[in-house]
XYZ file of C-alpha atoms in Angstrom:
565
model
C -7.809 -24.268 -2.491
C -4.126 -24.563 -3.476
C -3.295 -27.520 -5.137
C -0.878 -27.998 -8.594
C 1.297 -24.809 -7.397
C -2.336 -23.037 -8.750
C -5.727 -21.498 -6.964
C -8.373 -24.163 -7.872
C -11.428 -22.295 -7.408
C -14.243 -24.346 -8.711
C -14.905 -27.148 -11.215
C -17.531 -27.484 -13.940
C -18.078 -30.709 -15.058
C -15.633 -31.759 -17.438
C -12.818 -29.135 -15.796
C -10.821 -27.872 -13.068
C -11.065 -23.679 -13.164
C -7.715 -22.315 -11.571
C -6.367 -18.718 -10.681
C -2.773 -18.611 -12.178
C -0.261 -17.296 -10.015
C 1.295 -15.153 -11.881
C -2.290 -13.342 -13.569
C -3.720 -12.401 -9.690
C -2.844 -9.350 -9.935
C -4.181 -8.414 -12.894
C -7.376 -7.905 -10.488
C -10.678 -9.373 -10.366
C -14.704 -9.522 -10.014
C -17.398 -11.344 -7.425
C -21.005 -10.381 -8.727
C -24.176 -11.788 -8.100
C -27.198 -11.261 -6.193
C -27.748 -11.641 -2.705
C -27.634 -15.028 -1.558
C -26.348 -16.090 -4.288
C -23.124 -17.111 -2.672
C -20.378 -14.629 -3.445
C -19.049 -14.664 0.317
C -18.149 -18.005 -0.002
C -16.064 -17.661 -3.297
C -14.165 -14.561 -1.659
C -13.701 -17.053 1.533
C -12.332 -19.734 -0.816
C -10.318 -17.288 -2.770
C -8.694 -16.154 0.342
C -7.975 -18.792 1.898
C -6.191 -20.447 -1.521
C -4.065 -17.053 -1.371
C -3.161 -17.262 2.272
C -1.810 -21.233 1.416
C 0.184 -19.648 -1.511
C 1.576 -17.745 1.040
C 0.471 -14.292 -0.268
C -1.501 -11.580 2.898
C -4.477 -10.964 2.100
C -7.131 -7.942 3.310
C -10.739 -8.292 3.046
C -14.213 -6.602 4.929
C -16.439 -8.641 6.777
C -19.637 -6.812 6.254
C -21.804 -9.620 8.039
C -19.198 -10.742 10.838
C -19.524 -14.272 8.711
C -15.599 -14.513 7.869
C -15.051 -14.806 11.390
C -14.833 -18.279 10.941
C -12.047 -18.368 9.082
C -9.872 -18.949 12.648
C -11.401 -22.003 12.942
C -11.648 -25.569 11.219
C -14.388 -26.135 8.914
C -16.853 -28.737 9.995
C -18.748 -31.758 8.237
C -22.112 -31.902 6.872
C -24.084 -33.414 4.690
C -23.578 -30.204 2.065
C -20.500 -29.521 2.143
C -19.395 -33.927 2.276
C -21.611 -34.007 -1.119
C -19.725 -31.250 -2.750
C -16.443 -32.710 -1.730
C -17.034 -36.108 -2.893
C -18.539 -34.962 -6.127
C -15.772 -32.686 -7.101
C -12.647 -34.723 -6.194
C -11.116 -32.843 -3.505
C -10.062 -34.676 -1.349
C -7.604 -36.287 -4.189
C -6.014 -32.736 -3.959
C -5.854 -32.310 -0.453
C -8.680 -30.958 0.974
C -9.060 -31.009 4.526
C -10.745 -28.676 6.927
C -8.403 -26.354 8.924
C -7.993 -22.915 10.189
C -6.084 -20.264 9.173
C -3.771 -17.256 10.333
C -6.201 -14.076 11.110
C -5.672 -10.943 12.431
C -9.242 -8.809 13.464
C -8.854 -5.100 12.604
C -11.831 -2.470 13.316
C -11.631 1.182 12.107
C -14.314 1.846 14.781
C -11.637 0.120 17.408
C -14.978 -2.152 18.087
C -14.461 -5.437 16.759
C -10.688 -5.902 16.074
C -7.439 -4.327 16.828
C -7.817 -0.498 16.313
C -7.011 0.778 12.656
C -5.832 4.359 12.460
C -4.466 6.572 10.228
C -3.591 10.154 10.420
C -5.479 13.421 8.409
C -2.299 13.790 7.139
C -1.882 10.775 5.267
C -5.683 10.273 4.144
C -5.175 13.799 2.262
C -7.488 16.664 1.612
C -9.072 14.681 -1.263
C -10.424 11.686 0.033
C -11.406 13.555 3.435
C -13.400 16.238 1.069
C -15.056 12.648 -0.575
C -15.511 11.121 3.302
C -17.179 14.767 4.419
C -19.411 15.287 1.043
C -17.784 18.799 0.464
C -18.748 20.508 -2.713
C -15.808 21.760 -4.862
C -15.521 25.246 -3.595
C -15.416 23.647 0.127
C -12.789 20.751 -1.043
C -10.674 23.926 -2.834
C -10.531 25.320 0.616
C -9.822 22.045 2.707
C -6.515 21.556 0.187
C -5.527 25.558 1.296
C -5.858 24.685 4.353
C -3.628 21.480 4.541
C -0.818 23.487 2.465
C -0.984 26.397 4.918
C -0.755 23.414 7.710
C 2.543 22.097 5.752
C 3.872 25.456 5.235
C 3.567 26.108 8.533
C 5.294 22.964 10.028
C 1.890 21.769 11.804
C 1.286 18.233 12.231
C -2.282 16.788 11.071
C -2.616 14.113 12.862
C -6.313 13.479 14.356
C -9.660 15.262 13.944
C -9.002 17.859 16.885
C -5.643 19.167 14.847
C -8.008 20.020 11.316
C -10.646 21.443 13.650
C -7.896 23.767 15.038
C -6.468 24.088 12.242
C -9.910 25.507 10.483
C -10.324 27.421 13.696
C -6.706 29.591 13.449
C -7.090 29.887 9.546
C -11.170 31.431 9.797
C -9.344 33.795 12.464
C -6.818 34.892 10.044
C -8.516 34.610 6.604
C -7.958 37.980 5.667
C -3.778 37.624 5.874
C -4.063 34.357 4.128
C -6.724 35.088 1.755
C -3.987 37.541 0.499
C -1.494 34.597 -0.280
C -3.927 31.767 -0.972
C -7.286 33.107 -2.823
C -10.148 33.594 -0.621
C -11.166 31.510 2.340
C -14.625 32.031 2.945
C -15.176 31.924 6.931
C -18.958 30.535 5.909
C -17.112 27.682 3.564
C -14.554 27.286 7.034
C -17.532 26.758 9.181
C -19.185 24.332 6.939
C -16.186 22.478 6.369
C -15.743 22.392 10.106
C -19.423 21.252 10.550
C -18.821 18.236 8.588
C -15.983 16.856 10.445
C -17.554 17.410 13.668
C -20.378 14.615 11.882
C -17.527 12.616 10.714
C -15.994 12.534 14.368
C -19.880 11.072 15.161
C -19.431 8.474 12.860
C -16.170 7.286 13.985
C -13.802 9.362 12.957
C -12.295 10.110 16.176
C -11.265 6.359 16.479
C -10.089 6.708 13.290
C -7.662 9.438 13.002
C -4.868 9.457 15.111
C -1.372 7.126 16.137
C 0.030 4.799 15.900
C -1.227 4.674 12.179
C -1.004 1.414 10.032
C 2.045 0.289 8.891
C 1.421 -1.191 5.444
C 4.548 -3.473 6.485
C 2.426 -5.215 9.004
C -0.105 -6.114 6.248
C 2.436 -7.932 4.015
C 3.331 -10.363 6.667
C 2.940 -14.623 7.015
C 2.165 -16.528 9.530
C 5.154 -18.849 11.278
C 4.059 -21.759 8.484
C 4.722 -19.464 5.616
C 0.891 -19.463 4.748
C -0.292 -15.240 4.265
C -1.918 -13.958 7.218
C -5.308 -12.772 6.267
C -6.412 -9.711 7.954
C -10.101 -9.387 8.544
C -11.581 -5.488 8.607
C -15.077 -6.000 10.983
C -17.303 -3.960 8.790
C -20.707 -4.600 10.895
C -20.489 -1.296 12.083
C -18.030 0.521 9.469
C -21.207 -0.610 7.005
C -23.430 1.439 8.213
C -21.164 4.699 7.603
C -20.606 3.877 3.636
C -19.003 7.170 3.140
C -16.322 6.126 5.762
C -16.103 2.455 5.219
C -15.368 3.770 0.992
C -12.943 6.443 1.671
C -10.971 3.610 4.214
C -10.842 1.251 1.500
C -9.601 3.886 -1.307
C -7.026 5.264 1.599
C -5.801 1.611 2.328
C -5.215 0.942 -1.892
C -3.794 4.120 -1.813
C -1.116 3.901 0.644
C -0.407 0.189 -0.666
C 0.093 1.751 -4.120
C 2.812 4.651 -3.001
C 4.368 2.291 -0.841
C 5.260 -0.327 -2.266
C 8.305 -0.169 -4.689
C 7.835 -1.356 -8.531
C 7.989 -5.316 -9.417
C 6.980 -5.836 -12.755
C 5.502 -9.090 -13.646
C 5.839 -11.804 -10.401
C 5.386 -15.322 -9.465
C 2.453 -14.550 -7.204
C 1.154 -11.343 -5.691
C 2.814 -9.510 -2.866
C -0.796 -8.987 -1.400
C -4.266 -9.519 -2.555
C -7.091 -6.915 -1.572
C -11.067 -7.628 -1.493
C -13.675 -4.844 -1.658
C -16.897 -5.909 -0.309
C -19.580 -3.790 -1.093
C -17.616 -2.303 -4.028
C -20.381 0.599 -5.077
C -20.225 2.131 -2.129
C -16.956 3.427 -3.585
C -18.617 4.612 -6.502
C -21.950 5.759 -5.527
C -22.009 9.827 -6.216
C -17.914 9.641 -6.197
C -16.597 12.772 -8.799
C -15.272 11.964 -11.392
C -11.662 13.112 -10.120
C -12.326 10.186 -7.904
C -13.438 7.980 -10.200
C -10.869 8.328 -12.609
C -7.889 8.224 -9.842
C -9.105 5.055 -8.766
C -9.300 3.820 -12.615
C -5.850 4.864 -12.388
C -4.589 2.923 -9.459
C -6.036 0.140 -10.526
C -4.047 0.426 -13.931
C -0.684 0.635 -12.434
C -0.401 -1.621 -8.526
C -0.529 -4.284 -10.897
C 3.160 -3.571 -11.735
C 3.719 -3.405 -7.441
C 2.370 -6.850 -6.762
C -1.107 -5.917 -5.517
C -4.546 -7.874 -6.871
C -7.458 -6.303 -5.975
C -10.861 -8.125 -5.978
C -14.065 -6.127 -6.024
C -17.308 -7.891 -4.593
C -20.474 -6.345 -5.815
C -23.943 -7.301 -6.810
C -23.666 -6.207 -10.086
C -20.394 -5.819 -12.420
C -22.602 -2.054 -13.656
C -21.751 -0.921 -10.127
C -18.173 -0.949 -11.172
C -17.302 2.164 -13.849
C -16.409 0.883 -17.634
C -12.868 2.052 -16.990
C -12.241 -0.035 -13.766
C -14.330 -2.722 -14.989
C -12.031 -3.247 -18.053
C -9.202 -3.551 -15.783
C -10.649 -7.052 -13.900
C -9.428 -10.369 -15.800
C -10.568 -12.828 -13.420
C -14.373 -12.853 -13.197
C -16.728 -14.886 -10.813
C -20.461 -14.218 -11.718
C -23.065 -15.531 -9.747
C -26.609 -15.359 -10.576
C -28.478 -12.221 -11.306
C -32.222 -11.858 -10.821
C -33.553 -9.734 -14.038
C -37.804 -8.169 -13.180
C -37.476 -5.124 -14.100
C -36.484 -3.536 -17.863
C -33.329 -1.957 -16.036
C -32.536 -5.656 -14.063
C -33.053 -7.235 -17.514
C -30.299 -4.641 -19.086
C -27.923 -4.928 -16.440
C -28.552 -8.840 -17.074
C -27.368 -8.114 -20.841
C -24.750 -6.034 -20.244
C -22.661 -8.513 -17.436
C -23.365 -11.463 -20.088
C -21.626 -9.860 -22.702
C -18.530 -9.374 -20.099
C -17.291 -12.933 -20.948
C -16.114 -15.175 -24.094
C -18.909 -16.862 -25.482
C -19.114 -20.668 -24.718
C -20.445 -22.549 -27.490
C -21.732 -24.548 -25.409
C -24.508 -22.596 -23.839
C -26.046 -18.960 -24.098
C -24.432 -16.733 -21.220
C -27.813 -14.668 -20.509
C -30.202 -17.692 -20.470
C -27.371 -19.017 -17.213
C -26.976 -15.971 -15.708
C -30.561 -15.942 -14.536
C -30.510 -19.382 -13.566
C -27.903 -20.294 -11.660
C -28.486 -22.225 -7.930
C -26.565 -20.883 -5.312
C -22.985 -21.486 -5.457
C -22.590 -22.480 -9.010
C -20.948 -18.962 -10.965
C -19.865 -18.327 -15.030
C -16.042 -17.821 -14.227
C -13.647 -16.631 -16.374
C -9.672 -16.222 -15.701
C -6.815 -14.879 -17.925
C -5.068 -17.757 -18.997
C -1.023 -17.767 -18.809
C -0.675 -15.135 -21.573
C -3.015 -13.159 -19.933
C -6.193 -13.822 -22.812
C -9.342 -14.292 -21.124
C -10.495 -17.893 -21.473
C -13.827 -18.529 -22.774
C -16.947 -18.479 -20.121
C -17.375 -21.746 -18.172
C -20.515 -22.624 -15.723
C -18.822 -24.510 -12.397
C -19.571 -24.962 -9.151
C -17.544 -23.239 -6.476
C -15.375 -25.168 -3.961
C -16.486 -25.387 -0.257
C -14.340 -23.586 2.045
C -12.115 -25.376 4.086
C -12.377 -22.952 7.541
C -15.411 -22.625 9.622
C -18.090 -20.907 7.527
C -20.717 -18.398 10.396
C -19.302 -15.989 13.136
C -17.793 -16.515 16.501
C -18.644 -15.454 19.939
C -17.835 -12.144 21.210
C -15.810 -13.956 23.591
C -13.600 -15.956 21.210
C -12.999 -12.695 19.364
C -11.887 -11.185 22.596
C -9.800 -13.521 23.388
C -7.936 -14.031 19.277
C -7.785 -10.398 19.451
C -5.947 -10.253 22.881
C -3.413 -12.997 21.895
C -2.548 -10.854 18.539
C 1.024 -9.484 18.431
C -0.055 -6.651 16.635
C -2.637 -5.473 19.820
C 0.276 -4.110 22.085
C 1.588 -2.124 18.963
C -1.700 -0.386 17.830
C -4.174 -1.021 21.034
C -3.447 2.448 22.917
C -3.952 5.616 20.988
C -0.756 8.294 20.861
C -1.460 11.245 21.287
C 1.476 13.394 20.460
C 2.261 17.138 19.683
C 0.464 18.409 16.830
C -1.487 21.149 15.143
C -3.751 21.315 18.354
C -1.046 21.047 20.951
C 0.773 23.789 18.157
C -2.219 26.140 18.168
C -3.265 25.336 21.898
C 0.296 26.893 23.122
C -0.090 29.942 20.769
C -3.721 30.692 22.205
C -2.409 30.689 25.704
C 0.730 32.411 24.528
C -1.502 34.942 22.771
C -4.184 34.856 25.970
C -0.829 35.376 28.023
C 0.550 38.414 26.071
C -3.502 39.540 25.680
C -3.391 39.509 29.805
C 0.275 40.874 29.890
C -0.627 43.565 27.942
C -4.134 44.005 29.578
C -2.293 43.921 32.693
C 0.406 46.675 31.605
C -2.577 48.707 30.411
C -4.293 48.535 33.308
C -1.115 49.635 35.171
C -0.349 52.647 32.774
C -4.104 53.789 33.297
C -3.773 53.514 36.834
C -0.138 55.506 36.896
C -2.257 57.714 34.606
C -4.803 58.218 37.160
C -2.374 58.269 39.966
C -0.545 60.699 38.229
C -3.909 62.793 37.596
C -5.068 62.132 41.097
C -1.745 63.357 42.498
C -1.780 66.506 40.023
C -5.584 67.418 41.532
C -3.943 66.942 44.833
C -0.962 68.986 44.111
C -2.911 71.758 42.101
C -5.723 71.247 45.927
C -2.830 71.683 47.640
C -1.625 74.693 45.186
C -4.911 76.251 45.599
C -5.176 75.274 49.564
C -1.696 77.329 50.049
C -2.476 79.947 47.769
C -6.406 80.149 50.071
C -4.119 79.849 52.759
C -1.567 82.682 51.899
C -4.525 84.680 50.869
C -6.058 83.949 54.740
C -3.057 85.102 56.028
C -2.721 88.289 53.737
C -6.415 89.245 54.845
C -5.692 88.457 58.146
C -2.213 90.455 58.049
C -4.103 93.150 56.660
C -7.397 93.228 59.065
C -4.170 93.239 61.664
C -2.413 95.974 60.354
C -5.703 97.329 59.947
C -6.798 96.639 63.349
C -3.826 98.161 64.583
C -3.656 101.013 62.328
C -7.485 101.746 63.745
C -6.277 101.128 66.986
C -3.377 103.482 66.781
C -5.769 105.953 65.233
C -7.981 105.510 67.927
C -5.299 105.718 70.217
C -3.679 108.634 68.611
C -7.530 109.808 68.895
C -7.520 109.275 72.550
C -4.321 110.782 73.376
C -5.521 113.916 71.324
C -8.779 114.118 72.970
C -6.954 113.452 75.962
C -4.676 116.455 75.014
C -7.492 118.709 73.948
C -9.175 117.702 77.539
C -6.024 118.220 78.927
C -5.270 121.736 77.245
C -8.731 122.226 77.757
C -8.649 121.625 81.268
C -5.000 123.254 81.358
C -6.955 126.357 79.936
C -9.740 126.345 81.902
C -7.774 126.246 84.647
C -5.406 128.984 83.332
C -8.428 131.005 82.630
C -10.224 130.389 85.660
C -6.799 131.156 87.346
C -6.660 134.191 84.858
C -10.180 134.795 85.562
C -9.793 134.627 89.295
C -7.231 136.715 89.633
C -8.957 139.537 86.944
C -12.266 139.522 88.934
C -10.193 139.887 91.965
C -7.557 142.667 90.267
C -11.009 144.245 88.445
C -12.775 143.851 91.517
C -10.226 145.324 93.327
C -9.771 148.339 90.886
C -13.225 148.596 90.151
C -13.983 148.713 93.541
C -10.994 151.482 94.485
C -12.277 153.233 91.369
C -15.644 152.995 92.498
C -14.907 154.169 96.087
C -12.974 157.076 94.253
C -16.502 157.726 92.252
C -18.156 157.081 95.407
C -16.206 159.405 97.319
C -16.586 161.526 94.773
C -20.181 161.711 94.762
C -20.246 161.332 98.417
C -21.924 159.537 101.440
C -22.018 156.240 102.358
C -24.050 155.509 99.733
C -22.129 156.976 96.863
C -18.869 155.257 98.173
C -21.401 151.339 98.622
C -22.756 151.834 95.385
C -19.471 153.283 93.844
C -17.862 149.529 95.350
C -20.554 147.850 93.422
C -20.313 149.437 90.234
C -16.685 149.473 89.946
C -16.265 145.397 90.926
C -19.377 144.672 87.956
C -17.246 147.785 85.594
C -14.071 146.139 86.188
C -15.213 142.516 85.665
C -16.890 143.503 82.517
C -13.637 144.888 81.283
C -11.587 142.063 82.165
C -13.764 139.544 80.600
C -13.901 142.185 77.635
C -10.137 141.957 77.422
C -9.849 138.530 77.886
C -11.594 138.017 74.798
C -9.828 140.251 72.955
C-alpha cells in the first residue's frame, strides 16, 4: 500500500519494508514456487503504484487479478494479517481500483494489436522459431517491403509480401543475396501457424498507442491495465515476443528523464522464462540491454518467475528490488538453484538465507530493496501485506460489462483494415492478370487476323487457281470449238467437194453419156452408112444387113476407142 509518500510492501517483525519512489525503476524480482504467493505481492505492488499515481501493465495468467475492479472483502485471514501488522494505522481499507482489460487474442479484454511493421523482423523470426538463415531472409524481405513503399501491417500483407518476393527471387537475389524460395516457403509456413495461434487478432489497426498506457484514472490514482493471459499462456512463444514488443516500444518511445520522483510506468512479467527459454543470444543480450537503459525513461520493470536462474546473469544483475518467496530444493539441481538465489541478497546476521529460503509459509518472502542511494539493504524475512482489492476472478458477465463501459473499447474494438502490402500486391496481380488477358486477348486477335489473313490468301490463291481452271475450261473449250468448227468446215469443205466431184461426176457422166449418145448414134450412123457401102459392096440383102451391123459395132468401137484417147 501507499502510505509515508512510500510503497509499504510488507513488514517483518521489528520493520516496515518500503519501495522508494525514486529506486522503482531500477527494476525488480518476484520468485518463488508455486503457491507460494507471488501473485499476491505483484497484486499489492500494483495496486501501491496505481495510488502513487504511476500506470501500471501486468499479465493475468490465471484470470485471478480480475479482482482488482472490485473491493476487497473481510475474512478471518486477511482481518488477522491486518490487525497484526498495523495497517489500518496507515490507512488500509478495502477498495477497488481503475482497470482497463486488454486481450491480444481480442477474447478477454479490449483487443490489443500491433502491426508487422512495428513488431520487426527480429522478434517475429523469435515468435515463428526461424533458424538464422530463415530470420536473414525475413529482414530482406521487410527492407525490400520499405524500399518499396509497402505497408506491413497484418499477417495477410507478409504472406503477400513472401508470395511477390518467391516470384521474383531471381531479380532480387541479384540486389539482396539469395532468397531461397524453399527458406520463403518455410518462412511462410510458420506464419500461417502463427495466424492459428492468434496472430491474426493480433496484427493489424488500430495498433496500441503507448500514450494510452501512461494514463490515470479521474482521481489521479494510475490506471492499471490488465493483459488476460488465460489463453495468450498457452502460446508462450506469442505471449514472450508480446511482452518484449510492448518493453520495446515503451523504450523508443518514451523520451529520456534521468533520475525521477516516481516512475512514469511500471511493467510486470509474469511467467518471465518464457522470455528466455531457447531465446538467441541476440535476444538475450538486447533485452539485457533494454533493461540497462528504460531506467533513464521512467520505466520499472518487474519480472515474476519461479526461480531468479530463469532470469540470465546479465538481466538478473540489473533487478534491485527483490521479493523471494520460498523455494522447494529435492533434487541436486533444486538444491543448487536454492544456493545460488540465497547468495542474491546481503547477508542478515540474523539468520542463514538458505536455511529460510526453504522454509518459508506462504506469503512470508526474504525482500530486499535499494535503499535511497541505491545500495541494496541487507536481506530481511517479512510477511507480505494483504491486498486491498478483491483477490479471485469475476464473471464473464461482469467482464463484459467493465469492458463495454471502457473508453478505450470504441477506439480499439473494430479492426481497420486499410491499404497495404496486400491491397498493394492484390491491385498489381489483377493489373498484371489484366495486361496477362489484354495481351492474351491481343494475341489471340493477331493469330486470328493471322489466320484470317491465311484463310483469305487460300481463298484468294482457290480463287486464283479456280479462274486460272476456269480460263483453262474456256481455252479447251475455245479450242474443241474452233476445233469443232474447223472439223466441221473440213467436213463441210469435204461435202461440198464430194458434192463437186458427184457433181462433176455426174456433170461428166452426163457429158459423156451425152458424148456417148451422140458417138454411138454418129458411129452408128457412119458405121452403119459405111457398112451399107461394104454391104453394097459385097452385095445382097445380106451383105448390105450384115454390112449395117458391123459398121454400127466398128463405129462404136472406135468412138469409145477415141473417147479414151
Amino acid at each position: 500500500m501507499y502510505a509515508d509518500g512510500k510503497i509499504l510492501i510488507a513488514k517483518s517483525d521489528d520493520k516496515e519494508i518500503y519501495i522508494n519512489p525514486k529506486m522503482a525503476n531500477r527494476h525488480g524480482l518476484i520468485a518463488g514456487a508455486t503457491g507460494t504467493g507471488k501473485t499476491v505481492t505483484l497484486k499489492v505492488m500494483a495496486e501501491s503504484f496505481s495510488d502513487m499515481g504511476v500506470p501500471v501493465f501486468l499479465a493475468d495468467a490465471k484470470g485471478d487479478l480480475a479482482g482488482t475492479i472490485m473491493p476487497g472483502e473481510e475474512n478471518e485471514n486477511v482481518s488477522s494479517r491486518v490487525s497484526s501488522m498495523g495497517l489500518v494505522e496507515k490507512g488500509y481499507a478495502f477498495k477497488s481500483y481503475p482497470v482497463t482489460f486488454w486481450d491480444v487474442l481480442s477474447k478477454g479484454g479490449i483487443p490489443l494489436r500491433t502491426t508487422i511493421s512495428e513488431m520487426g523482423p527480429t522478434l517475429l523470426s523469435r515468435i515463428m522459431e526461424l533458424n538464422d538463415t530463415q530470420s536473414d531472409i525475413m529482414n530482406i524481405v521487410f527492407k525490400i517491403a520499405d524500399d518499396e513503399g509497402l505497408l506491413l501491417i497484418d499477417t495477410k500483407d507478409l504472406r503477400s509480401m513472401l508470395r511477390y518476393v518467391s516470384e521474383n527471387a531471381a531479380e532480387y537475389s541479384l540486389k539482396y543475396g539469395n532468397l531461397a524460395k524453399q527458406s520463403l516457403a518455410a518462412i511462410t509456413r510458420a506464419l500461417v501457424s502463427l495466424e492459428t495461434e492468434g496472430g491474426e487478432s493480433f496484427f493489424g489497426e488500430p495498433a496500441l498507442s503507448i500514450s494510452d498506457l501512461m494514463k490515470c484514472s479521474s482521481d489521479g490514482r494510475g490506471m492499471i491495465h490488465i493483459l488476460d493471459s488465460r489463453q495468450l499462456m498457452l502460446s508462450p512463444k506469442l505471449y514472450a515476443t508480446f511482452m518484449l514488443w510492448l518493453i520495446s516500444e515503451l523504450f523508443e518511445s518514451l523520451p529520456e528523464e534521468g533520475d525521477m520522483a516516481k516512475p512514469k510506468m511500471v511493467f510486470f512479467f509474469d511467467e518471465a522464462h518464457m522470455l528466455f527459454d531457447d531465446a538467441p543470444k541476440s535476444l538475450v543480450s538486447k533485452v539485457e540491454q533494454m533493461v540497462k537503459l528504460i531506467r533513464s525513461k521512467g520505466v520499472g520493470i518487474y519480472f515474476v518467475t519461479q526461480n531468479p536462474t530463469d532470469i540470465p546473469d546479465g538481466v538478473l544483475a540489473q533487478l534491485g528490488n527483490k521479493v523471494q518467496h520460498a523455494l522447494r530444493a529435492y533434487t541436486p539441481a533444486e538444491q543448487k538453484n536454492l544456493k545460488a538465489a540465497s547468495q542474491g541478497f546481503r547477508e542478515n546476521p540474523e539468520f542463514k538465507t538458505l536455511d529460510e529460503l526453504s522454509n518459508l509459509g506462504t506469503g512470508e518472502a526474504l525482500i530486499s530493496v535499494l535503499d535511497e542511494q541505491g545500495i541494496p539493504t541487507i536481506v530481511e524475512k517479512c510477511k507480505v501485506l494483504p491486498p486491498q482489492s478483491f483477490m479471485g476472478a469475476i464473471s464473464d458477465a461482469a467482464r463484459s460489462e467493465f469492458i463495454t463501459s471502457s473508453m478505450y473499447t470504441i477506439k480499439y474494438n473494430d479492426m481497420i483494415d486499410r491499404d497495404s502490402a496486400y491491397e498493394f500486391l492484390e491491385r498489381r496481380d489483377i493489373q498484371l492478370s489484366e495486361e496477362a488477358e489484354r495481351a492474351a486477348m491481343e494475341a489471340a486477335e493477331a493469330k486470328e487476323r493471322e489466320r484470317a489473313e491465311k484463310e483469305a490468301e487460300k481463298e484468294r490463291l482457290r480463287a486464283e487457281k479456280e479462274a486460272e481452271r476456269e480460263r483453262q475450261r474456256e481455252l479447251r473449250e475455245e479450242e474443241k470449238a474452233r476445233e469443232r468448227a474447223e472439223r466441221e468446215a473440213e467436213r463441210a469443205a469435204e461435202k461440198a467437194e464430194k458434192e463437186r466431184q458427184r457433181e462433176a461426176e455426174k456433170k461428166s457422166r452426163e457429158t459423156q453419156n451425152a458424148i456417148n449418145s451422140v458417138g454411138r448414134s454418129v458411129s452408128g450412123t457412119v458405121g452403119r452408112e459405111l457398112g451399107n457401102t461394104l454391104g453394097k459392096t459385097v452385095g445382097g440383102s445380106f451383105g448390105k444387113k450384115l454390112g449395117g451391123n458391123l459398121g454400127s459395132s466398128l463405129g462404136r468401137g472406135l468412138f469409145n476407142t477415141f473417147l479414151k484417147k
